[in-house]
Coordinates of C-alpha atoms and ligand atoms in Angstrom, one line a residue:
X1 CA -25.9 7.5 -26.5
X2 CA -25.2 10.4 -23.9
X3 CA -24.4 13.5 -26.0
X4 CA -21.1 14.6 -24.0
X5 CA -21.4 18.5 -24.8
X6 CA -24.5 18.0 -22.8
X7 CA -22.2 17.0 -19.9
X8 CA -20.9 18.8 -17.3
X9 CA -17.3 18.8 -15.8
X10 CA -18.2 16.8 -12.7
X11 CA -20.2 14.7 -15.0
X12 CA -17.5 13.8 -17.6
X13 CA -14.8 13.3 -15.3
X14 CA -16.8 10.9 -13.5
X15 CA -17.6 9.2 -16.5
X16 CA -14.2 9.0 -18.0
X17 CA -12.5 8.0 -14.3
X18 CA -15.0 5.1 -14.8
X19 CA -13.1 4.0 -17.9
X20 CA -10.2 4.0 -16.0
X21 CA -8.7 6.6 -16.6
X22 CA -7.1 9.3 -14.5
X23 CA -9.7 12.6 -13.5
X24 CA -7.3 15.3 -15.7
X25 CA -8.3 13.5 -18.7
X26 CA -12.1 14.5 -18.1
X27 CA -10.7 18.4 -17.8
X28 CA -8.7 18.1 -21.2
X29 CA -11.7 16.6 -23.1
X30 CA -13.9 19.2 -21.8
X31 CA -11.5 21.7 -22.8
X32 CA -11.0 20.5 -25.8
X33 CA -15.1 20.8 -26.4
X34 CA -15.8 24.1 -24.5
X35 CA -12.9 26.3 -24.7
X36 CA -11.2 25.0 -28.2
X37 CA -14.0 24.4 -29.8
X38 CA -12.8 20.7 -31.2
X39 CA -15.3 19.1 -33.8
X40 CA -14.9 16.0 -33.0
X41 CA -12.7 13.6 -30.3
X42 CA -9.9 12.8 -33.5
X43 CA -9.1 16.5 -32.9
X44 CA -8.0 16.0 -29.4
X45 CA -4.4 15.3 -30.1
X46 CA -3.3 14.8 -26.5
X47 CA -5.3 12.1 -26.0
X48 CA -4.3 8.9 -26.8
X49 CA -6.0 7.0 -29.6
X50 CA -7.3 4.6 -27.3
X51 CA -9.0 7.3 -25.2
X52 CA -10.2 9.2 -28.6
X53 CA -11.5 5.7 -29.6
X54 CA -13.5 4.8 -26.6
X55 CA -15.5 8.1 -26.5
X56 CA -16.1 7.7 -30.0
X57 CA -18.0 4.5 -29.1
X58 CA -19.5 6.0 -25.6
X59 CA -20.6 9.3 -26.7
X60 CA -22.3 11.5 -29.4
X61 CA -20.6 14.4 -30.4
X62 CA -23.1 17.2 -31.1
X63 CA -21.6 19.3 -34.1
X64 CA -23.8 21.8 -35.9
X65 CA -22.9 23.0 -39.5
X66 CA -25.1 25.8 -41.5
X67 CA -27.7 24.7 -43.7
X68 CA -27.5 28.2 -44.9
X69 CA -25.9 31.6 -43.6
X70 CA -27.1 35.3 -44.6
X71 CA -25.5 38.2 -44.1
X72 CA -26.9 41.8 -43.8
X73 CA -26.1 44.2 -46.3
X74 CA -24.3 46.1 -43.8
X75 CA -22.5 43.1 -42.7
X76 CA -22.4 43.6 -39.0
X77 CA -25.5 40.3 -38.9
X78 CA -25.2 36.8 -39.9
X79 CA -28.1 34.6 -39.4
X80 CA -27.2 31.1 -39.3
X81 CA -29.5 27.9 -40.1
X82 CA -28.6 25.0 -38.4
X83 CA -30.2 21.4 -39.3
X84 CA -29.8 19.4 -35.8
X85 CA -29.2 15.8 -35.4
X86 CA -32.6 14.6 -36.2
X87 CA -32.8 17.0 -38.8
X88 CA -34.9 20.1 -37.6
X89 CA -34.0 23.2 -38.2
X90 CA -33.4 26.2 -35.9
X91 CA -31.5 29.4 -36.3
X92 CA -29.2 31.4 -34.4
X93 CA -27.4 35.2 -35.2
X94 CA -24.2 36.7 -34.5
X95 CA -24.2 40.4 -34.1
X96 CA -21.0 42.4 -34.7
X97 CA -21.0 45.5 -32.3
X98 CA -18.2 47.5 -30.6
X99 CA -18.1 46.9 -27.7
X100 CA -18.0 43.1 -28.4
X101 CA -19.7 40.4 -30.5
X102 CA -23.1 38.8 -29.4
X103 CA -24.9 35.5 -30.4
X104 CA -28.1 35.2 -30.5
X105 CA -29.2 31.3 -30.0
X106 CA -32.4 29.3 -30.0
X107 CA -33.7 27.1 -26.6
X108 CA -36.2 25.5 -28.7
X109 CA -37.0 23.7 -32.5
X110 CA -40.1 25.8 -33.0
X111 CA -42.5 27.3 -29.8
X112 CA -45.7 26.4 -28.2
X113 CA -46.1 30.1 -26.8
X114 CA -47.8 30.9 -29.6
X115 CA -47.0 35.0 -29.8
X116 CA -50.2 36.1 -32.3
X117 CA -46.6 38.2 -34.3
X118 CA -43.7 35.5 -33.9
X119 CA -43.1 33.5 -36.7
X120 CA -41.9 30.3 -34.3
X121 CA -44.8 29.7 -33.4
X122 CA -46.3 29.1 -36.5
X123 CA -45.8 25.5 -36.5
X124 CA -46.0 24.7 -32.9
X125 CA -43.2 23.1 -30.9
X126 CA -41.3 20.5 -32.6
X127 CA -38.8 19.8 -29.2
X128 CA -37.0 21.4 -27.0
X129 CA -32.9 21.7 -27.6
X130 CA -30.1 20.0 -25.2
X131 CA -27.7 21.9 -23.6
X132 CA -25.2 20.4 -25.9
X133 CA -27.1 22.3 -29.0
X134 CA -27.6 25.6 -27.8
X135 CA -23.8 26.0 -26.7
X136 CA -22.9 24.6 -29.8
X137 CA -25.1 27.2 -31.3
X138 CA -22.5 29.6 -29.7
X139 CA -19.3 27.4 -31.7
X140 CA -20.7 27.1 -34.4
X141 CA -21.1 30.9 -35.0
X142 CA -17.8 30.8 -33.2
X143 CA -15.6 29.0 -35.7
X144 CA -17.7 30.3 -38.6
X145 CA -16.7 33.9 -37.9
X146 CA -13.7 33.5 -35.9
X147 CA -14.0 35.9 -33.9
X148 CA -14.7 35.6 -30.1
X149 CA -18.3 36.1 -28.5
X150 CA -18.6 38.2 -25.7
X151 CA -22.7 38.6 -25.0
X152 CA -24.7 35.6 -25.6
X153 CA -28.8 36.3 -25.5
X154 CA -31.5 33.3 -25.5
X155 CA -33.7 35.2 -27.7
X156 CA -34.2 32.9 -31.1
X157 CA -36.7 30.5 -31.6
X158 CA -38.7 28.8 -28.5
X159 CA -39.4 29.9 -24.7
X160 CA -36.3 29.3 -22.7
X161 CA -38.6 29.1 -19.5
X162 CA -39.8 26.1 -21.1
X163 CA -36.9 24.2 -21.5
X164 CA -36.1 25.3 -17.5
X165 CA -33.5 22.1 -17.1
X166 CA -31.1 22.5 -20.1
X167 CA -31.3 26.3 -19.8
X168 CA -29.5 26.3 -16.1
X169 CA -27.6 23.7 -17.2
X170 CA -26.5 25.9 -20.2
X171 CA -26.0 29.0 -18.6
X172 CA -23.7 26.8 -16.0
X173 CA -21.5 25.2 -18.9
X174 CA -21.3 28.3 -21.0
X175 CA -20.1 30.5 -17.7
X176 CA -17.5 27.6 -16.9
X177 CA -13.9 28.7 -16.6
X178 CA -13.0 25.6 -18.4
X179 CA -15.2 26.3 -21.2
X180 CA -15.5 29.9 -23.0
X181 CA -16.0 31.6 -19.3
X182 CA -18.9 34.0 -20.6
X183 CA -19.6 36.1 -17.5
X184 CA -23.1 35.9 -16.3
X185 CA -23.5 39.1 -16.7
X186 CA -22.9 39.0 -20.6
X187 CA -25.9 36.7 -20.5
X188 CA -29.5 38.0 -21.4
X189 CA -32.3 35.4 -21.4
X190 CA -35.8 36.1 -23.2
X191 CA -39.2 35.3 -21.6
X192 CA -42.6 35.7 -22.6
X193 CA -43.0 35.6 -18.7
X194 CA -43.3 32.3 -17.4
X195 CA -44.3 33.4 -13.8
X196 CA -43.4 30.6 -11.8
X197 CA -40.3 29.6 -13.8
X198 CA -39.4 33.4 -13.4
X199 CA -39.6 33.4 -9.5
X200 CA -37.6 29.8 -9.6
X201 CA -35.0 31.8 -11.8
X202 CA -34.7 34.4 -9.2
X203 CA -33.6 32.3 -6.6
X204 CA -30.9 30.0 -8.9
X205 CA -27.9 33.1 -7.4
X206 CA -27.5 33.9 -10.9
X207 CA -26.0 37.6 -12.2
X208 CA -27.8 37.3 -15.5
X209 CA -30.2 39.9 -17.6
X210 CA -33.8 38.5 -17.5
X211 CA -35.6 40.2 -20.6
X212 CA -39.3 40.0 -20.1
X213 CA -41.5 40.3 -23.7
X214 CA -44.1 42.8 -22.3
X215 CA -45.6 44.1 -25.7
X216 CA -49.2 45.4 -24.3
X217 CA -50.1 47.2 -21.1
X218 CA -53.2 45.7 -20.1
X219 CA -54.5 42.2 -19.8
X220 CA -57.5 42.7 -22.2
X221 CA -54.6 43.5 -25.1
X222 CA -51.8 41.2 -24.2
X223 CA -54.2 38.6 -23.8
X224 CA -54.8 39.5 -27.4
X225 CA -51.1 38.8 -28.8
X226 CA -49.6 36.4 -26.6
X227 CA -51.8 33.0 -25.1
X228 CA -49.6 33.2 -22.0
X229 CA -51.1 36.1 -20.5
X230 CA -54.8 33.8 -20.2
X231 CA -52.4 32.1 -17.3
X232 CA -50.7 35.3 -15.7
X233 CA -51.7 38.5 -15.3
X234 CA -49.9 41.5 -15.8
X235 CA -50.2 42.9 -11.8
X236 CA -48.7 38.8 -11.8
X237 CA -45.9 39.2 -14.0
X238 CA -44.8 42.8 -13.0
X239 CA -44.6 41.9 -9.0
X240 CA -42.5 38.5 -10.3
X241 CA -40.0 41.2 -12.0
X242 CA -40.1 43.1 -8.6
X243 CA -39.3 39.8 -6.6
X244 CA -36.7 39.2 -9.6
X245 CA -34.9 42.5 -9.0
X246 CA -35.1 42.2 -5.1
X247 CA -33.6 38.9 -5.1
X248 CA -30.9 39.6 -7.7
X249 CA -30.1 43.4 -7.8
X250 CA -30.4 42.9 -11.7
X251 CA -32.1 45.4 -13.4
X252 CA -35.4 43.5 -15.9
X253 CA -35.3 44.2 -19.4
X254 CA -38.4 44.8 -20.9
X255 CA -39.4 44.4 -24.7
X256 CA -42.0 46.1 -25.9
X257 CA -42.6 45.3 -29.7
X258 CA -44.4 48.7 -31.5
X259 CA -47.5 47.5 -33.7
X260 CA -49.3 49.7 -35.4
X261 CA -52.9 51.2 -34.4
X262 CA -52.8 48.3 -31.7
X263 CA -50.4 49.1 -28.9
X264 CA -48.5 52.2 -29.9
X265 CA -51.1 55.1 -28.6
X266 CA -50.0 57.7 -26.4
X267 CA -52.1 56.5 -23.8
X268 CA -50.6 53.3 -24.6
X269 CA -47.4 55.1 -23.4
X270 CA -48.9 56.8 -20.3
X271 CA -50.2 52.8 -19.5
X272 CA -46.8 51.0 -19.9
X273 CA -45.1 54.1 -17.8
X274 CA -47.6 53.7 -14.7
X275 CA -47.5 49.8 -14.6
X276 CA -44.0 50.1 -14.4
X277 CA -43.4 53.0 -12.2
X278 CA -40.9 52.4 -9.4
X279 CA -39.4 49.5 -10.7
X280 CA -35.2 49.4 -11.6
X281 CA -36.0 48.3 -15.5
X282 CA -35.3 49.2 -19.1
X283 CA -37.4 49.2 -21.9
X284 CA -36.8 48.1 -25.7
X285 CA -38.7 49.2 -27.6
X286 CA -38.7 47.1 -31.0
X287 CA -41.0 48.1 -34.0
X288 CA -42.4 45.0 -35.1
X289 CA -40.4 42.9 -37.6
X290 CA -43.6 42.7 -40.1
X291 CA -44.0 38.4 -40.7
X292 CA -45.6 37.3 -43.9
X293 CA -48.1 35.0 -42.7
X294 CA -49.5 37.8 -39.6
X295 CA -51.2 41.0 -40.5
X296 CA -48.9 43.3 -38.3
X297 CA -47.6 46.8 -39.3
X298 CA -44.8 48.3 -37.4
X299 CA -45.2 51.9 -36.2
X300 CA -44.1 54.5 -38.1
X301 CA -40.9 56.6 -37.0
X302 CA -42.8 59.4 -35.8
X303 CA -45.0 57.4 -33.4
X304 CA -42.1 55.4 -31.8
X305 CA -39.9 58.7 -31.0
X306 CA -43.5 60.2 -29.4
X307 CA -43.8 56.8 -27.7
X308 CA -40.1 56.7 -26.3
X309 CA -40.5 60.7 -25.4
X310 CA -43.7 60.0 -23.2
X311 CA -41.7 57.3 -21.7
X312 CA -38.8 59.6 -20.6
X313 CA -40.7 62.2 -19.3
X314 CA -41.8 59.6 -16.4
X315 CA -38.0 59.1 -16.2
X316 CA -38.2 55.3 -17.6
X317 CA -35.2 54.6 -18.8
X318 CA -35.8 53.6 -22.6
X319 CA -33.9 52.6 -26.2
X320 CA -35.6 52.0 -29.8
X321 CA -33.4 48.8 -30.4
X322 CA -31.4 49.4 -33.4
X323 CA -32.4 47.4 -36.4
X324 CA -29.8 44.8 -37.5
X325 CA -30.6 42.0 -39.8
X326 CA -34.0 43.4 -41.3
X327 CA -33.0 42.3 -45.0
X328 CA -31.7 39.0 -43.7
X329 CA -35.3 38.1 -42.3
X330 CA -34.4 39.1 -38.4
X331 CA -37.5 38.2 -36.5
X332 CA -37.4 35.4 -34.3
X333 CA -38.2 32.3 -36.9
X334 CA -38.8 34.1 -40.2
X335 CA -35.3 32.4 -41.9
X336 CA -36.3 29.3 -40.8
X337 CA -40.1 29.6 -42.2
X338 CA -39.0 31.2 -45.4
X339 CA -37.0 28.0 -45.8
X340 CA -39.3 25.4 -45.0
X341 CA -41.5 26.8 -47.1
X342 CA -39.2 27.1 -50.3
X343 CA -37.2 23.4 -49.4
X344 CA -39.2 19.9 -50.1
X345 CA -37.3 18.9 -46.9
X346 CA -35.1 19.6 -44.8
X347 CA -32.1 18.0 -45.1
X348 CA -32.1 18.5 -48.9
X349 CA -29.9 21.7 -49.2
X350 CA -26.3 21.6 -48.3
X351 CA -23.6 25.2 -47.8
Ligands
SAH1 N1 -39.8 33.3 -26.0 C1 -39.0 34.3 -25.6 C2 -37.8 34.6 -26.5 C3 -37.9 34.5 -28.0 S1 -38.5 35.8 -28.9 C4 -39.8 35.6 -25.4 O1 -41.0 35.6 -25.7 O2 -39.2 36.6 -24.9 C5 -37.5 37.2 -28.7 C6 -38.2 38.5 -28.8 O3 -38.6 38.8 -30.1 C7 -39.4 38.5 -27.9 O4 -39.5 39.8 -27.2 C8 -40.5 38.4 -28.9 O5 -41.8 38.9 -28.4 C9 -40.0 39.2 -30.1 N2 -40.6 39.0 -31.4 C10 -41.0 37.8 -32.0 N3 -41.5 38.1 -33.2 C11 -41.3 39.4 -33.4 C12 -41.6 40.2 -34.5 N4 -42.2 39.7 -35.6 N5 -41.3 41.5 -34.4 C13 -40.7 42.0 -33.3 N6 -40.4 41.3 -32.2 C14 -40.7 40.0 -32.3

């Protein structure tokens, strides 16, 4: 069955004018799905029964409930675990800040990136998620706070250059006026820099934040912690940020995750500030989220102020990225690890 929170305006009301029904009716269903949040067709009251019936017959509805929710201690974090359809598990975050509420959502069940520090990839990709689930991922949180979502980042579990299709098509749906009408600009997607994916991004006329995972400032040591840079090289990825910026006038992102006696030197520092001299960018820089089964140690507090000083005086424009969530298990895949490993399966625990 065709998951209809997978499909897009044009597509539903083509669908639903093939039922014979008039083209408004496609607008008020996907209304009812993007912008009111229904959870399921019986909700659409102005629909008639008959209509309710027949999509009921013709469609899945993609609805995500929490297999379990955590809050920080602080309780501006809530990290959400959602069991999909066919039971895997994936989790998403909702960040409560000031100048409006962010969600952070997952592209894919697990990663095949394998990051040597990331916790998704411990267990390899399981599949990658439909449009329908990651802006559901977005409801979900939605309802469950009640409260509205202003910035939506793709930085959970899996590479959302590797799930290319659903991502656009995401972006598309989640930006649509008839739906929750996110600007693009209020949209930050996370690479590990997928080169070619990244140069086909550039070129989509999109007004979105590309965040590129940097991490190391040569190839010798970023070979080291993440697989991808065997296929790209660094002088690669850097001139695919220049083409980004020159083709969208949106400033890159840049994470740089501080780990301790491995990439947080002061000639480290000098390094990351030359290979990224003249280019319109920001840096993150992110002391890394210690995971149980890698042998990481963050930087100490001293070394990342030194690290973010060196940065400034070669005018880089830089921020140590607050630390929300780190008693709720915040790194990308730790909740969802932690459970698997506690849980004989995963559909056995119920909210
Ligand atoms: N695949 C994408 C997005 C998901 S990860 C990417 O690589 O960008 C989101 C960010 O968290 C990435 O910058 C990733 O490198 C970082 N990350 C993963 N595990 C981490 C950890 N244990 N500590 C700190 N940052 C981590």
């Amino acid at each position: 069955m065709t998951d209809s929170k997978s499909m897009t305006l044009a597509e539903l009301t083509a669908d639903i004018t093939g039922l014979g029904e008039q083209p408004f009716r496609g607008r008020q269903i996907y209304q009812w799905m993007h912008a009111r949040l229904a959870e399921g067709f019986a909700d659409m009251t102005d629909i008639s029964e008959k209509l309710r019936r027949a999509c009921e017959a013709r469609y899945q509805f993609t609805l995500l409930k929490p297999v379990k929710v955590q809050e920080s201690a602080a309780k501006d974090t809530r990290k959400f675990l959602f069991a999909l359809p066919d039971g895997l598990l994936i989790e998403s975050v909702w960040m409560k800040y000031r100048h409006g509420n962010s969600v952070c959502i997952s592209s894919q069940a697990g990663c095949r990136m394998g990051c040597a520090f990331c916790a998704s990839a411990i267990g390899g990709l399981e599949r990658s998620l439909t449009a329908g689930e990651m802006l559901e991922q977005v409801y979900a949180v939605s309802r469950h706070t009640g409260e509205r979502v202003a910035n939506v980042v793709v930085m959970g579990m899996g590479e959302p250059l590797d799930n290319y299709g659903n991502l656009l098509r995401f972006i598309r749906m989640l930006t649509d006026e008839n739906g929750l009408h996110i600007s693009q600009r209020n949209i930050t997607v996370s690479t590990c820099g997928l080169v070619p994916e990244m140069i086909r991004l550039a070129a989509e006329g999109l007004q979105i934040t590309l965040a590129v995972s940097l991490h190391a400032t040569n190839d010798e040591q970023r070979r080291r912690l993440m697989p991808v840079a065997r296929k790209y090289s660094l002088m690669e990825l850097i001139d695919a940020c220049r083409h980004y910026f020159a083709a969208t006038g949106r400033r890159i992102t840049f994470e740089y995750s501080l780990i301790q006696g491995t990439n947080d030197s002061k000639s480290d520092a000098e390094a990351l500030a030359h290979l990224l001299k003249g280019l319109n960018c920001h840096v993150n820089l992110i002391p890394v989220n210690p995971v149980r089964e890698r042998d990481f140690v963050e930087s100490d507090e001293r070394n990342v102020n030194e690290f973010k000083n060196k940065l400034e005086k070669y005018r880089i424009n830089v921020t140590i990225r607050r630390e929300m969530g780190r008693d709720i298990d915040g790194a990308c895949g730790q909740l969802r690890q932690r459970h698997q490993e506690q849980m004989p399966g995963p559909r056995e625990e119920s909210l």
